[in-house]
Structure formats: C-alpha cells, structure tokens
XYZ file of C-alpha atoms in Angstrom:
787
model
C 71.464 7.115 76.732
C 68.950 9.972 76.694
C 69.796 13.421 75.310
C 68.373 16.782 76.374
C 69.358 20.341 75.481
C 69.162 21.768 79.004
C 69.560 25.463 78.156
C 67.368 26.990 75.461
C 65.137 30.032 74.934
C 61.819 30.790 73.243
C 59.853 33.932 72.432
C 58.976 34.227 76.115
C 62.547 35.365 76.874
C 61.819 39.031 76.288
C 64.628 41.113 77.799
C 67.858 40.974 75.768
C 71.252 41.478 77.421
C 72.903 42.617 74.160
C 72.954 46.420 73.864
C 72.283 46.299 70.115
C 69.088 44.260 70.527
C 67.982 46.611 73.293
C 68.673 49.563 71.019
C 66.392 48.343 68.228
C 63.699 47.243 70.675
C 64.047 43.518 69.964
C 63.231 40.662 72.308
C 65.855 38.138 73.386
C 64.290 35.370 71.304
C 61.503 34.855 68.784
C 61.560 31.070 68.637
C 58.101 29.505 68.772
C 57.930 26.788 71.487
C 56.355 24.219 69.159
C 58.916 24.942 66.420
C 61.550 24.490 69.107
C 60.085 21.116 70.068
C 59.997 19.930 66.451
C 63.606 20.918 65.798
C 64.789 19.304 69.042
C 63.195 16.035 68.039
C 64.620 16.243 64.516
C 68.076 16.679 66.049
C 67.850 13.626 68.285
C 66.737 15.011 71.639
C 64.774 12.453 73.694
C 63.170 14.972 76.044
C 62.520 18.689 75.642
C 62.410 21.634 78.037
C 62.649 25.429 77.744
C 64.670 27.628 80.105
C 63.373 31.127 79.421
C 64.585 33.974 81.591
C 62.268 34.181 84.583
C 59.340 32.825 82.525
C 57.780 29.360 82.195
C 55.021 30.095 79.654
C 56.775 28.333 76.770
C 57.686 25.289 78.855
C 54.100 25.023 80.128
C 52.776 24.978 76.561
C 55.052 22.044 75.724
C 54.118 20.077 78.853
C 50.442 20.644 78.099
C 50.779 19.281 74.553
C 53.579 16.721 75.081
C 53.322 15.675 78.742
C 55.252 12.434 78.261
C 58.616 13.882 77.218
C 58.662 17.515 78.399
C 59.205 19.200 81.761
C 59.018 22.769 83.020
C 62.259 24.643 83.646
C 63.438 28.216 84.085
C 66.637 30.263 83.917
C 66.356 32.347 87.060
C 68.293 35.586 87.305
C 69.615 35.770 90.846
C 71.878 38.148 92.756
C 74.538 38.283 95.446
C 72.909 40.635 97.950
C 76.256 42.010 99.129
C 77.210 43.592 95.782
C 74.459 42.970 93.223
C 76.504 40.545 91.068
C 74.130 38.637 88.785
C 74.105 34.905 88.103
C 71.862 32.679 85.997
C 70.580 29.510 87.620
C 68.899 26.775 85.578
C 66.190 24.996 87.577
C 64.504 21.869 86.180
C 61.301 19.920 86.714
C 59.403 22.606 88.598
C 55.721 23.330 89.158
C 53.983 26.687 88.738
C 53.871 27.078 92.523
C 57.607 26.422 92.805
C 58.224 28.908 90.004
C 56.372 31.645 91.904
C 58.455 30.878 95.000
C 61.641 31.043 92.925
C 60.534 34.448 91.629
C 60.109 35.671 95.192
C 63.500 34.366 96.373
C 65.767 34.994 93.389
C 66.814 38.472 94.579
C 69.064 36.637 97.067
C 71.199 33.789 95.717
C 71.689 32.292 99.187
C 67.961 32.107 99.933
C 67.261 30.697 96.476
C 69.908 27.985 96.854
C 68.509 26.941 100.227
C 64.982 26.698 98.793
C 66.129 24.525 95.862
C 67.943 22.188 98.261
C 64.892 22.051 100.544
C 62.616 21.190 97.591
C 65.155 18.749 96.147
C 64.938 20.518 92.778
C 67.579 19.703 90.116
C 69.525 22.829 89.235
C 72.696 23.816 87.400
C 74.567 27.109 87.465
C 74.737 28.442 83.893
C 77.900 29.863 82.306
C 79.563 30.455 85.689
C 82.549 32.360 84.284
C 80.461 34.833 82.271
C 80.041 38.236 83.945
C 76.322 38.815 83.359
C 76.379 42.405 84.620
C 80.131 43.008 84.748
C 80.540 42.473 88.490
C 81.842 38.904 88.543
C 85.123 38.389 90.459
C 87.168 35.363 91.548
C 85.479 35.697 94.959
C 82.121 35.010 93.343
C 83.532 31.966 91.544
C 84.755 30.637 94.876
C 81.298 31.159 96.390
C 79.716 29.327 93.431
C 81.873 26.315 94.262
C 80.474 26.294 97.793
C 76.846 26.992 96.872
C 76.282 24.560 93.999
C 77.125 20.982 93.123
C 76.036 20.985 89.465
C 77.381 23.385 86.833
C 76.871 23.928 83.139
C 80.053 22.391 81.730
C 79.399 23.111 78.060
C 77.422 26.212 77.203
C 76.919 26.158 73.436
C 76.929 29.945 73.210
C 80.302 30.240 74.948
C 83.802 29.538 73.673
C 85.211 26.059 74.037
C 88.233 27.540 75.822
C 86.152 28.801 78.740
C 84.005 25.675 78.906
C 87.042 23.386 78.991
C 88.976 25.535 81.463
C 86.023 25.691 83.840
C 85.421 21.932 83.665
C 89.123 21.302 84.263
C 88.976 23.402 87.449
C 85.850 21.602 88.646
C 87.427 18.185 88.064
C 90.537 19.110 90.068
C 88.689 20.147 93.240
C 89.561 18.357 96.486
C 88.038 18.245 99.985
C 90.852 20.561 101.089
C 89.845 23.184 98.516
C 86.251 23.234 99.757
C 87.354 23.365 103.395
C 89.615 26.362 102.716
C 86.870 28.177 100.818
C 84.278 27.463 103.522
C 86.618 28.957 106.117
C 87.220 31.998 103.889
C 83.615 32.774 102.912
C 81.584 31.183 105.710
C 79.338 29.290 103.269
C 78.616 25.657 104.120
C 78.460 23.347 101.076
C 75.588 20.857 100.951
C 75.277 17.278 99.800
C 77.567 14.303 99.874
C 81.131 14.866 98.571
C 80.494 18.474 97.430
C 83.924 18.694 95.797
C 82.686 16.264 93.125
C 80.663 18.402 90.734
C 78.027 17.380 88.227
C 78.108 18.764 84.677
C 75.334 19.647 82.222
C 75.302 20.972 78.679
C 72.945 23.168 76.683
C 72.973 25.255 73.516
C 71.822 28.514 75.208
C 70.202 29.147 71.832
C 68.250 32.394 71.391
C 67.790 32.492 67.618
C 66.654 28.962 66.844
C 69.887 28.239 64.949
C 71.786 25.925 67.290
C 68.940 24.114 69.055
C 69.956 20.628 70.185
C 73.533 20.956 68.956
C 74.770 21.089 72.574
C 73.136 18.751 75.044
C 73.318 16.661 78.204
C 73.460 12.875 78.105
C 72.374 10.492 80.907
C 71.126 6.977 81.537
C 67.363 7.576 81.625
C 64.132 6.195 80.175
C 61.851 9.008 81.373
C 62.100 12.715 82.195
C 61.888 11.849 85.888
C 64.909 9.549 85.627
C 66.781 12.230 83.684
C 66.088 14.819 86.376
C 67.276 12.367 89.004
C 70.524 11.886 87.047
C 71.117 15.657 87.216
C 70.587 15.571 90.978
C 72.935 12.609 91.348
C 75.652 14.288 89.238
C 75.536 11.476 86.688
C 75.265 13.489 83.463
C 77.678 14.259 80.628
C 77.790 17.522 78.590
C 78.425 17.067 74.860
C 78.195 18.842 71.521
C 78.844 22.135 69.779
C 80.722 25.039 71.366
C 80.471 28.542 69.998
C 82.849 30.961 68.331
C 82.613 34.678 67.628
C 80.955 34.019 64.264
C 78.158 31.986 65.824
C 77.321 34.811 68.222
C 77.076 37.330 65.368
C 74.793 35.054 63.358
C 72.542 34.578 66.393
C 72.217 38.365 66.672
C 71.556 38.595 62.912
C 68.817 35.982 63.275
C 67.127 37.703 66.220
C 67.319 41.031 64.347
C 65.708 39.453 61.299
C 62.984 37.866 63.435
C 62.365 41.274 65.029
C 62.029 42.947 61.611
C 59.727 40.187 60.463
C 57.511 40.552 63.515
C 57.398 44.309 62.964
C 56.332 43.590 59.331
C 59.455 45.339 58.023
C 60.830 42.165 56.466
C 57.640 41.572 54.488
C 57.625 44.954 52.783
C 58.145 44.998 49.035
C 61.267 47.158 49.232
C 63.430 44.605 51.013
C 66.965 45.654 51.890
C 70.097 43.573 51.508
C 70.095 42.421 55.141
C 66.560 41.057 54.836
C 67.305 39.337 51.514
C 70.398 37.650 52.908
C 68.622 36.666 56.130
C 65.738 35.089 54.264
C 68.146 32.945 52.262
C 69.957 31.826 55.428
C 67.160 31.420 57.950
C 64.013 30.916 55.841
C 65.269 28.822 52.912
C 62.910 28.109 50.058
C 63.212 27.120 46.433
C 63.963 30.013 44.093
C 61.223 30.790 41.581
C 61.932 30.776 37.867
C 61.489 34.549 37.863
C 64.096 34.992 40.628
C 66.602 32.710 38.882
C 66.144 34.629 35.618
C 66.602 37.940 37.493
C 69.933 36.847 38.984
C 71.116 35.483 35.654
C 70.425 38.816 33.937
C 72.096 40.737 36.786
C 75.218 38.608 36.389
C 75.346 39.512 32.712
C 75.290 43.228 33.519
C 77.577 43.353 36.535
C 80.720 45.430 36.334
C 81.381 46.581 39.881
C 83.364 44.322 42.235
C 81.125 44.950 45.243
C 77.948 44.351 43.273
C 79.514 41.155 41.972
C 80.233 39.964 45.533
C 76.715 40.821 46.705
C 75.101 38.988 43.815
C 77.351 35.975 44.289
C 76.428 35.978 47.974
C 72.693 35.857 47.291
C 73.108 33.349 44.481
C 75.405 31.161 46.596
C 72.928 31.117 49.470
C 70.180 30.113 47.069
C 72.332 27.246 45.821
C 72.847 26.123 49.425
C 69.172 26.340 50.404
C 69.009 22.761 51.650
C 72.422 22.563 53.297
C 73.239 22.679 57.015
C 73.137 26.119 58.630
C 76.873 25.998 59.452
C 77.705 25.530 55.759
C 75.646 28.578 54.857
C 77.096 30.654 57.671
C 80.694 29.788 56.708
C 79.891 30.741 53.106
C 78.387 34.032 54.287
C 81.458 34.809 56.430
C 83.711 34.336 53.393
C 81.613 36.757 51.355
C 81.428 39.342 54.166
C 85.221 39.090 54.455
C 85.536 39.637 50.716
C 83.286 42.708 50.859
C 85.075 44.159 53.881
C 88.463 43.703 52.204
C 87.200 45.415 49.060
C 85.962 48.449 51.008
C 89.233 48.773 52.899
C 91.271 48.265 49.714
C 89.378 51.048 47.979
C 89.919 53.287 50.992
C 93.700 52.732 51.044
C 94.057 53.228 47.285
C 92.040 56.444 47.481
C 94.166 57.633 50.392
C 97.320 57.111 48.376
C 95.839 59.118 45.505
C 94.505 61.907 47.759
C 97.845 62.251 49.589
C 99.756 62.503 46.303
C 97.330 65.192 45.102
C 97.092 66.944 48.482
C 93.306 66.517 48.403
C 92.197 66.990 52.043
C 88.485 66.878 51.203
C 89.035 63.635 49.322
C 90.627 62.099 52.429
C 87.645 63.142 54.571
C 85.191 61.813 51.978
C 86.998 58.477 51.798
C 86.996 58.154 55.566
C 83.227 58.466 55.604
C 82.824 55.976 52.755
C 84.954 53.444 54.663
C 82.256 53.155 57.325
C 80.614 50.363 55.345
C 83.742 48.233 55.628
C 83.924 49.000 59.342
C 80.239 48.135 59.723
C 80.785 44.737 58.093
C 83.721 43.857 60.364
C 82.551 45.472 63.616
C 79.991 42.835 64.738
C 82.601 40.086 64.513
C 85.185 42.134 66.402
C 82.760 43.091 69.167
C 81.486 39.522 69.544
C 85.059 38.228 69.856
C 85.757 40.854 72.513
C 82.556 39.864 74.311
C 83.291 36.128 74.302
C 86.907 36.424 75.483
C 86.253 39.096 78.120
C 86.603 37.006 81.303
C 89.815 35.078 80.617
C 91.623 36.662 83.574
C 89.029 35.335 86.039
C 89.962 31.733 85.379
C 93.679 32.454 85.562
C 93.265 34.207 88.909
C 91.077 31.421 90.318
C 93.708 28.827 89.424
C 96.382 30.888 91.164
C 94.287 31.293 94.301
C 93.490 27.601 94.541
C 96.977 26.504 93.500
C 95.508 24.552 90.619
C 98.001 23.844 87.837
C 97.263 24.960 84.319
C 96.353 22.201 81.863
C 99.442 20.155 81.043
C 100.742 22.181 78.112
C 103.281 25.000 77.713
C 101.903 28.394 76.801
C 101.266 28.939 73.108
C 102.732 32.074 71.522
C 101.757 33.830 68.302
C 104.577 36.130 67.179
C 103.591 38.951 64.782
C 106.111 40.509 62.421
C 106.066 42.556 59.225
C 109.547 41.284 58.373
C 110.820 37.720 58.382
C 112.628 37.177 55.103
C 114.444 40.458 54.606
C 118.103 41.378 54.901
C 118.060 42.715 58.436
C 118.859 41.565 61.942
C 115.202 41.204 62.925
C 114.509 38.737 60.109
C 117.702 36.805 60.840
C 116.835 36.522 64.534
C 113.233 35.480 63.941
C 114.112 32.833 61.370
C 116.746 31.352 63.634
C 114.340 31.378 66.570
C 111.627 29.876 64.388
C 113.734 26.942 63.242
C 114.965 26.171 66.749
C 111.467 26.313 68.262
C 110.168 24.147 65.399
C 112.854 21.491 65.899
C 112.357 21.581 69.669
C 108.545 21.356 69.148
C 107.950 24.525 71.141
C 104.410 25.996 70.748
C 105.477 29.140 68.915
C 104.215 30.329 65.522
C 105.129 33.411 63.546
C 102.396 35.469 61.891
C 103.252 37.485 58.806
C 102.141 38.431 55.270
C 104.381 37.875 52.264
C 104.238 38.132 48.497
C 104.593 34.814 46.693
C 108.169 35.495 45.583
C 109.182 36.370 49.167
C 108.399 32.867 50.459
C 111.218 30.333 50.322
C 112.523 27.271 52.137
C 114.548 29.435 54.545
C 111.411 30.491 56.415
C 110.607 28.104 59.289
C 107.567 25.830 58.827
C 105.893 27.182 61.968
C 104.890 30.367 60.127
C 101.339 31.491 59.427
C 100.945 33.463 56.195
C 97.968 35.819 56.315
C 96.087 36.953 53.231
C 96.385 40.676 52.575
C 94.149 43.052 50.613
C 96.767 45.688 49.756
C 100.557 46.089 49.592
C 102.627 49.232 49.181
C 106.260 50.381 49.306
C 107.340 52.432 52.305
C 108.331 56.068 51.788
C 112.124 56.402 52.036
C 112.362 52.559 51.978
C 111.038 51.601 48.561
C 112.895 48.266 48.788
C 110.422 47.135 51.437
C 106.744 46.377 50.843
C 104.202 46.571 53.672
C 101.123 44.363 53.518
C 97.713 45.165 54.985
C 96.226 41.871 56.183
C 92.604 40.871 55.632
C 91.047 41.625 59.028
C 88.215 39.085 59.149
C 90.261 36.348 57.479
C 93.049 36.928 60.015
C 90.595 36.874 62.920
C 89.235 33.518 61.767
C 92.699 32.024 61.316
C 94.231 33.342 64.536
C 91.407 32.705 66.992
C 91.488 29.086 65.822
C 95.077 28.914 67.128
C 93.840 29.761 70.654
C 97.131 31.357 71.799
C 98.068 32.198 75.376
C 100.306 35.186 74.627
C 101.074 37.593 71.788
C 104.606 38.704 70.853
C 105.126 41.585 68.434
C 108.340 42.435 66.607
C 107.350 45.359 64.382
C 105.076 48.406 64.754
C 103.636 48.016 61.242
C 100.305 46.563 60.051
C 101.091 43.081 61.408
C 102.069 44.595 64.741
C 98.805 46.532 64.869
C 96.938 43.337 64.053
C 98.756 41.634 66.915
C 97.562 44.340 69.313
C 93.993 44.002 68.043
C 93.971 40.201 68.378
C 95.438 40.427 71.887
C 92.886 43.007 72.998
C 89.985 41.029 71.498
C 91.143 37.751 73.042
C 92.176 39.363 76.326
C 95.777 38.144 76.005
C 99.051 39.591 77.344
C 101.302 41.382 74.839
C 105.091 41.413 74.747
C 106.474 43.903 72.213
C 110.123 43.586 71.185
C 111.960 46.862 70.637
C 114.101 45.677 67.731
C 114.450 48.893 65.749
C 114.734 52.543 66.721
C 112.592 54.027 63.962
C 112.649 57.440 65.624
C 116.448 57.738 65.394
C 116.409 56.358 61.854
C 113.778 58.875 60.785
C 115.701 61.751 62.341
C 118.527 61.039 59.900
C 116.221 60.804 56.863
C 113.126 62.965 57.424
C 113.523 66.724 57.730
C 109.879 67.531 58.530
C 109.506 68.125 62.291
C 105.762 67.537 62.088
C 106.224 64.039 60.698
C 108.889 63.271 63.299
C 106.558 64.416 66.079
C 103.774 62.155 64.780
C 106.184 59.232 64.567
C 107.287 59.748 68.182
C 103.676 59.896 69.365
C 102.779 56.785 67.403
C 105.761 54.854 68.776
C 104.873 55.773 72.352
C 101.234 54.764 71.818
C 102.198 51.494 70.135
C 104.522 50.290 72.882
C 102.217 51.541 75.636
C 99.678 48.964 74.407
C 102.001 46.153 75.521
C 102.110 44.539 78.940
C 105.868 44.093 78.482
C 108.371 45.882 76.276
C 111.386 43.637 75.753
C 114.649 45.510 75.105
C 117.929 43.970 73.954
C 120.611 46.299 75.271
C 120.993 48.261 78.499
C 121.264 51.543 76.625
C 117.716 51.085 75.371
C 116.435 50.464 78.870
C 117.320 54.090 79.617
C 116.240 55.413 76.194
C 112.800 53.806 76.439
C 112.314 55.125 79.976
C 113.157 58.628 78.754
C 110.628 58.267 75.937
C 107.818 57.536 78.362
C 107.633 53.725 78.643
C 107.035 52.854 82.339
C 109.983 51.059 83.924
C 107.602 48.386 85.244
C 106.932 47.293 81.646
C 110.558 47.046 80.584
C 112.188 43.615 80.558
C 115.428 42.396 79.045
C 115.280 39.836 76.218
C 118.587 38.056 75.584
C 119.865 37.332 72.080
C 121.011 34.048 70.641
C 123.065 32.836 67.710
C 123.867 29.440 66.249
C 127.631 29.238 66.771
C 127.854 25.931 64.932
C 126.994 27.926 61.788
C 128.536 31.300 62.612
C 132.141 30.373 63.350
C 135.576 31.129 61.960
C 136.347 29.225 58.735
C 140.060 29.810 57.969
C 140.024 27.884 54.690
C 137.483 30.087 52.836
C 139.505 33.273 52.268
C 141.070 32.339 48.912
C 137.772 31.010 47.584
C 136.019 34.212 48.648
C 138.529 36.450 46.863
C 138.366 34.346 43.726
C 134.561 34.104 43.677
C 133.973 37.857 43.876
C 137.053 39.023 42.001
C 138.437 40.842 45.019
C 142.231 41.256 45.132
C 144.109 40.030 48.186
C 144.552 42.654 50.874
C 143.055 43.932 54.118
C 139.294 43.396 53.987
C 137.094 45.928 55.775
C 133.531 44.642 55.869
C 130.148 46.297 56.365
C 127.004 44.117 56.361
C 123.418 45.245 56.746
C 120.891 47.564 55.187
C 122.398 50.187 52.897
C 120.591 53.283 54.094
C 121.615 56.795 55.029
C 120.629 56.364 58.672
C 123.307 53.659 59.012
C 126.025 56.335 58.473
C 127.528 54.412 55.558
C 128.906 57.689 54.163
C 131.297 57.718 57.126
C 132.833 54.501 55.823
C 133.769 56.231 52.572
C 135.439 59.012 54.565
C 137.401 56.437 56.550
C 138.308 54.526 53.420
C 139.462 57.696 51.621
C 141.980 58.425 54.381
C 143.218 54.825 54.538
C 143.515 54.432 50.761
C 145.734 57.513 50.619
C 148.247 55.666 52.828
C 147.741 52.004 51.852
C 147.196 50.388 48.464
C 145.955 46.994 49.602
C 142.752 47.891 51.468
C 139.379 46.600 50.277
C 136.080 48.056 51.513
C 133.304 45.493 51.065
C 129.572 46.196 51.370
C 127.124 43.319 51.804
C 123.440 44.111 51.655
C 120.815 46.147 49.868
C 118.749 49.191 50.652
C 117.338 52.547 49.569
C 120.731 54.306 49.623
C 122.624 51.725 47.564
C 122.457 53.597 44.247
C 123.682 56.857 45.792
C 126.475 55.128 47.686
C 127.691 53.343 44.565
C 127.801 56.668 42.767
C 129.874 58.241 45.549
C 132.266 55.274 45.567
C 132.697 54.940 41.783
C 136.204 56.453 41.845
C 137.509 53.762 44.209
C 138.646 50.563 42.481
C 138.746 48.533 45.671
C 135.252 49.313 47.020
C 132.981 46.342 46.317
C 129.210 45.934 46.563
C 128.252 42.271 46.842
C 124.509 42.807 47.222
C 122.387 40.330 49.138
C 124.208 37.236 50.347
C 122.419 34.044 51.374
C 122.428 33.641 55.130
C 124.191 30.295 54.982
C 127.010 31.970 52.997
C 127.512 34.844 55.439
C 129.992 32.940 57.696
C 132.263 32.630 54.642
C 132.139 36.391 54.079
C 132.809 37.161 57.753
C 135.660 34.631 57.957
C 137.346 36.175 54.919
C 137.263 39.638 56.485
C 139.807 41.294 58.756
C 137.837 44.105 60.372
C 134.074 44.617 60.705
C 133.133 48.300 60.559
C 129.650 49.306 61.701
C 129.089 53.086 62.104
C 125.325 52.891 62.780
C 123.973 54.795 65.781
C 120.334 53.644 65.434
C 120.587 49.886 65.997
C 119.005 48.636 69.191
C 121.267 45.566 69.118
C 123.204 44.896 65.925
C 122.837 41.285 64.866
C 125.465 41.601 62.153
C 128.009 42.662 64.794
C 127.209 39.531 66.802
C 127.574 37.363 63.677
C 130.933 38.937 62.828
C 132.231 38.448 66.375
C 131.035 34.821 66.368
C 133.193 34.337 63.271
C 136.167 35.865 65.085
C 136.185 39.230 63.312
C 137.224 42.238 65.445
C 134.570 44.958 65.228
C 134.536 48.742 65.318
C 131.202 50.175 66.482
C 129.876 53.532 67.654
C 129.294 54.679 71.206
C 125.558 55.069 70.524
C 122.976 52.273 70.319
C 123.107 48.581 71.135
C 126.140 47.190 69.226
C 128.645 48.494 71.783
C 127.148 46.043 74.302
C 128.232 43.089 72.144
C 131.981 43.635 72.024
C 134.565 43.668 74.776
C 136.308 47.041 74.294
C 140.028 46.772 73.586
C 139.708 42.944 73.589
C 137.388 42.015 70.714
C 137.013 45.438 69.126
C 136.623 49.153 69.774
C 133.843 51.587 70.655
C 134.292 54.968 68.926
C 132.388 58.235 68.394
C 130.945 58.173 64.889
C 132.028 61.744 64.179
C 135.732 61.175 64.947
C 136.875 59.620 61.677
C 140.560 59.853 62.616
C 140.014 57.520 65.568
C 138.407 54.943 63.285
C 141.386 55.187 60.946
C 143.782 54.870 63.878
C 142.147 51.699 65.256
C 141.947 50.070 61.834
C 145.676 50.750 61.376
C 146.333 49.246 64.805
C 144.489 46.057 63.809
C 146.304 45.958 60.459
C 149.636 45.869 62.300
C 148.428 42.959 64.466
C 147.473 40.762 61.506
C 149.241 37.397 61.349
C 150.544 37.742 64.921
C 149.729 35.577 67.951
C 147.948 38.572 69.454
C 145.698 38.696 66.377
C 144.852 35.018 66.731
C 144.051 35.544 70.413
C 141.791 38.492 69.568
C 139.779 36.393 67.089
C 139.473 33.492 69.531
C 138.383 35.838 72.297
C 135.593 37.256 70.119
C 134.259 33.783 69.220
C 134.448 32.469 72.772
C 132.676 35.526 74.190
C 129.740 35.009 71.823
C 129.556 31.256 72.483
C 129.384 31.840 76.209
C 126.900 34.721 76.350
C 124.487 34.329 73.409
C 122.887 30.895 73.696
C 119.466 30.129 72.226
C 118.383 28.017 75.187
C 118.605 31.152 77.349
C 116.447 33.079 74.844
C 113.799 30.345 74.728
C 113.860 30.090 78.507
C 113.183 33.819 78.783
C 110.291 33.621 76.326
C 108.639 30.501 77.759
C 109.623 31.383 81.331
C 111.484 28.133 81.944
C 114.545 29.889 83.341
C-alpha cells in the first residue's frame, strides 16, 4: 500500500486566511519544498506532492529534482458565482498548461468542475464543511454532493468530529438522495454511481509540523497508479486529526518563521517567544554556557512566574530530541500554569483592593491581567474557529433525513454545587447515580476541595482543577472555586459533548457557557435557585441588587433553553425578561424506594438524639435568613405557650445557624441536629409529624418532596415552588408566610388528627402522590428527549 499526504503547503502559499497572520504581514507557510520532501520521506510517504494555494512553483521544483515519485498539484480557490461562496479544490497530477487553464476557470466552480471532468484530472474537494469565507450553507453542501465524487475525508488541520461526521454522511448517501438533490438544484452528477464517494486524506500542514501525519493510502506502485486510484475512488484516508492546540502551535510556528525571515529572530536581544520557539521548532544541543546559565538562574529564582518560565525553557531543552507532540503537550502544561498564576494573582489582588476600597488598584490589576488573557486567548479563539460550522452538518442530516450516528446525545452538566446540603446537590447526585447505573451518556462537571469529595458523589463526575477558592459573602459556609481555564478546555473538549446543561450561575456555570459557545453547542440552564429573591432578604444595598438582577438576566439569556421546575417560575422568569420561547418545564424525580415512610424508626430517632417524645415539627434545609426560619420560632413560641409536648427540630447548616441558636436558647425543646447524611434523612422524616417550610425563595423545594414521599404532611408558603408539590387540604397546607396564626391553627388541626384513620390516610395520600408524579424515568426522558 502506498502512502501520500495529499494536502500540504510550502512557502509558495503566500496569502494567509488567519487574521493574525495577515496583521503581522506573514505568509501562509514558510516550509521549504525540499525540506518538505525530506520530512515526508522520513515519515513513510511513498510519493510526494505539494498543494499550494493557486501556485505550483513548489511542486514543480520537486518534480524537477525527484521526477520518479513526485507529481504537480494545486489547491485551487474557486467560487459559486451566484453568491461568492468560496471552496478549495485539490487537483492532482496536472501540467503547467492545465494549471493556467484552472487559474482562468476557478472563478466559477461549475466551469472548473466541467473542465476537470473533461481532462480526466483527479480532484478532491478539501474540508467541505469549513466555511472559507463565511458564506457556506447547507445548500452549498448539497451542491458539493452533486458536483464532486471525491472528498477529503480526513483533513489533518480539522477536528476529528467534523471529519468523521462528514464521512458518515457521505457513506450513507443513496441514489434517491442524489436524485432529490438534482431535482432541487438542477445540477447533474457525473460518473458511474455518483452516490458512492471517494475519500482522501492530507495534513493541510502550513507550518511544517504535521507533515505526513495525515495521509491517503492506496494500492499503487507508481504515482500514475496512485492518481488512478483517486479517480476510481479506491483510496483510504488515515492518520492524525487536529485539535485546538495543534492549530495554535501551527500559528506559533508560522509566526516564528516570519520573524526569522525578517531577521528579528536572529537578533541578540531575543524575546521569550523566540526563545521558546527555537527550542520547539529548531532543536539543538544546549551549549555548556547555556546549561550553566540556566543552572545559575535556578539558584536565584524566587518569583513563581519566573520559575515557570525557566522550567519551560529548561524542559524544552531536555526534550530536544523528542517528538513534536511531546514538546507541544509539555508547552501547553506550562502555558496553563502561567495563565493560572496570572489569574490567581489578579483575583487575590481584587480581594485585597475591594477590602481596602482601592479603585485605582482594581484598574491597575485589570491591566496587569492582560498577560494571562493573552496566554489563553489563542487557544480559545482556535477552539471557536475549529468548532464554528457544527450546525451545518446537523442541518444537512435533517434535510436529507440521515440519522445521527448510532449513539445517544452526550451531556456535560456544569454545577458549582454537588455535595452540599441543598436540594440542587441532592437532585444532581440522585440523577448522577441513576444515569451512571443506566449507562446514560451524562457527566457532571464541578470543582471540589479534597475533603468535599466522598463516595456519595456519582462516579460519572469530572473534577476540574481550580486556581483559586473563596468563601461567598453572606454565605461563608460555601466555597466557590475558579477553575483552571486552559486545563478545563483540554479536559472538556476531549469529552466531545453534544449539549451543555448548567445548574448554577457561578464560575462553573460561566465555564459551561464558555465551553458551549466555543464548541458551538446548545445550552440548557436549569433555574434551580432564585438568588434575586434570596438576596433581597439579605442585602440592603439597592445597587448590588440591581447588578445581581442584570447579571441573572444576562446569564440565563445565554442559554438556548431555560428549564424551570414549577409553574410559578414560568411566569416569574417571563416577567424578568426571559423570552417565553426559551422556557421549558423540567420535571423532578425522587427515589421512592429510599424516601418512604418507616414507621419503626421513631423510638430509635428520639433515643439517638435525646429528643423527648412529643409532636415533632421538622424543618430541613439551609439555615439562612432568606429561608424565613425566624418565622418558625414565632410559630413555636405561640404553640409552646399552649402545649408542653412540642419539639421543633432543625436539620441542616448555614450562615444563620449561630444567630438562630442564640434566639432559640431559651427553648428546651428546640433541637439543632446539624447536617444529616442523605441516607439517614428518611429516618428523620418518618419520625416527624409535620414538615414546616416557610421559605418564599425556593424554585421547587426538594426537601418538601422528600418529606411528602415519607408521608409527612407539609406546611408551605404561597410563594415559590413548594406549593406545587402538595395537594392543598389533602397532603398539607399552603399559607401566607406573614400570617403566623394560620400556621399555628393548621399545626393544631394536624395535631388533633394524629393517631386517627384520617391521619393515616393523609400520610398515604402524600406518599402515593409523590410516587405517581415524580418518577426519574420521566426526568431522564425529558433530558435525553426519549419521551
């Protein structure tokens, strides 16, 4: 089998498409044709060609020197005359006369195709799904299918996702597809069985880094036989496929070559970029003087950034003889380390400046952070560039009724909370375990401190490294983590998700938005928590509240869907500016084999916590002022004046716990149990008589659902999501939070019903209602669109 890299550039490709290279006045490639030939041969290529943009000078040089195993080719830029959409067409085995004719005809893709067919010239349409000048549409892709019979299946400079998706579409074509497209566009396909497409592969290398790592394989002994195999659609594309890092390094290499040609890289005062580039792209043995210099610098180093820079240069020197990918991976790690250090310094300085009220310090730190942005920006922009045309392939499949590859969509679910004492964490962990056991392609993405990770977190969780962590104002029990941007990008793009879900509007939520925008993926944001309402009860500064409202609106406007969990929030979110077209209901689920009534646990519960027998009023959840927990003390005060056997039990932790304990210190039968393991919660619920939940800020109220599943009647407010869970007058009551007397009245009513048949019916009704209406299979069906 013969191998040829059928898409490669030399220094005769002069006009770069990248804006940055245009800006600095660089050419598209600086690779010498004879260096190219040598490297191709070293990497196992049997024959060699060059496909420069609209030039054949480099290919002619090779044919002149190596006539036995080289042939002339070109990458012709051609256009759809109706709208100016560009395409790149690889044409092989041409003469100078044919090249001049191609140059004359390439302004019109239809005329060029007809000429190539007339001359029987092998040709392959390069990177068909890449919008060369931003005008590519599904219509153009359909026309490509009619015009050409051979396509570049693997382009080494493009992502594997796009290569594989495009080849899958080509392999699924039928005579019916081509007939329908011919009728639609009026273009007659040529050749025998035009629905069977040939495939080629090439590195599309511009910097001399990836030459021969992507190639085409065919049964051939000579270049002529190889060209015939292309014509006959008897070739196989193989080899390396790019990622966003590879594109950045190619640009780095071309930039370095440009500086070297301009004699900038040879000046005595070399900058860091030149020094690093020389170690990557022009490896040589370090001199004794250079080794001694780095050794002495190591002895003196004290600054973290200087340490990273010196380790980077030293590490590249140690890897002088290793494969380019090894060096590039090492460099990415060091760039990530430097970027994280810059951002960490910025955040720490911000914290200090805010505490001191130093506005000028904040401005100064913003400007100094530009270095960290500069380090990360090329990788972010290259990822955005490579993933830009995802929607084209999806739309083409829909038009042609071609099924997606046989796999369910893969979801990455971002959350700042997964192992905390709140309903969001409880829901996500439950969902995670079920999806893991059912082998559903769902993974959670979060950042946690070492002590926050335990066996309760589902295995399908990705833990991201973070460069800084800090406690939230007003919620010092909770620590936010700022994830390492470049490390996260590397980890998450490797997952190749189809959709992004976001549970929290914190740093992980922002990262989810960024990843989705870079990878051109749909976003579904879950409105779990009403931070605006919570803040209104805690923060007195109207300016801060206004900023929070603006941020919330911006955050959720970034999503393609905003999933709400109660009908009340459908109306609230509409009023806050979220378009109705984006709003979609997300059902809730609960494991009723775990959360169920356990009649035998009451005595054990009382004994374990030292709680005297009596009527148990239970509150579970975060202990914070916005949850209106002070109202419970008012209710309890009135009840305790009339009854001696009432216990008020708090389960949970939070920023208001210390204050609440102080306020309740005069009551002997008010108990604070702290955090309770999730698997022990059904025991606590089952030992309780009434669940009291005065919060007005919950969008759903998972603890209310858990209590009802365990057969506990619940009292909730007439604001927020919890009122949707209960059946009023049947499994509990919905009451205004301000009318304490009504809460007292309903608790007394339930106290009178204890140990009656009506009480037993009420508990059964609550459990049965939850079992019927909150099933996990419905939740999963809504997420994966199977119901």
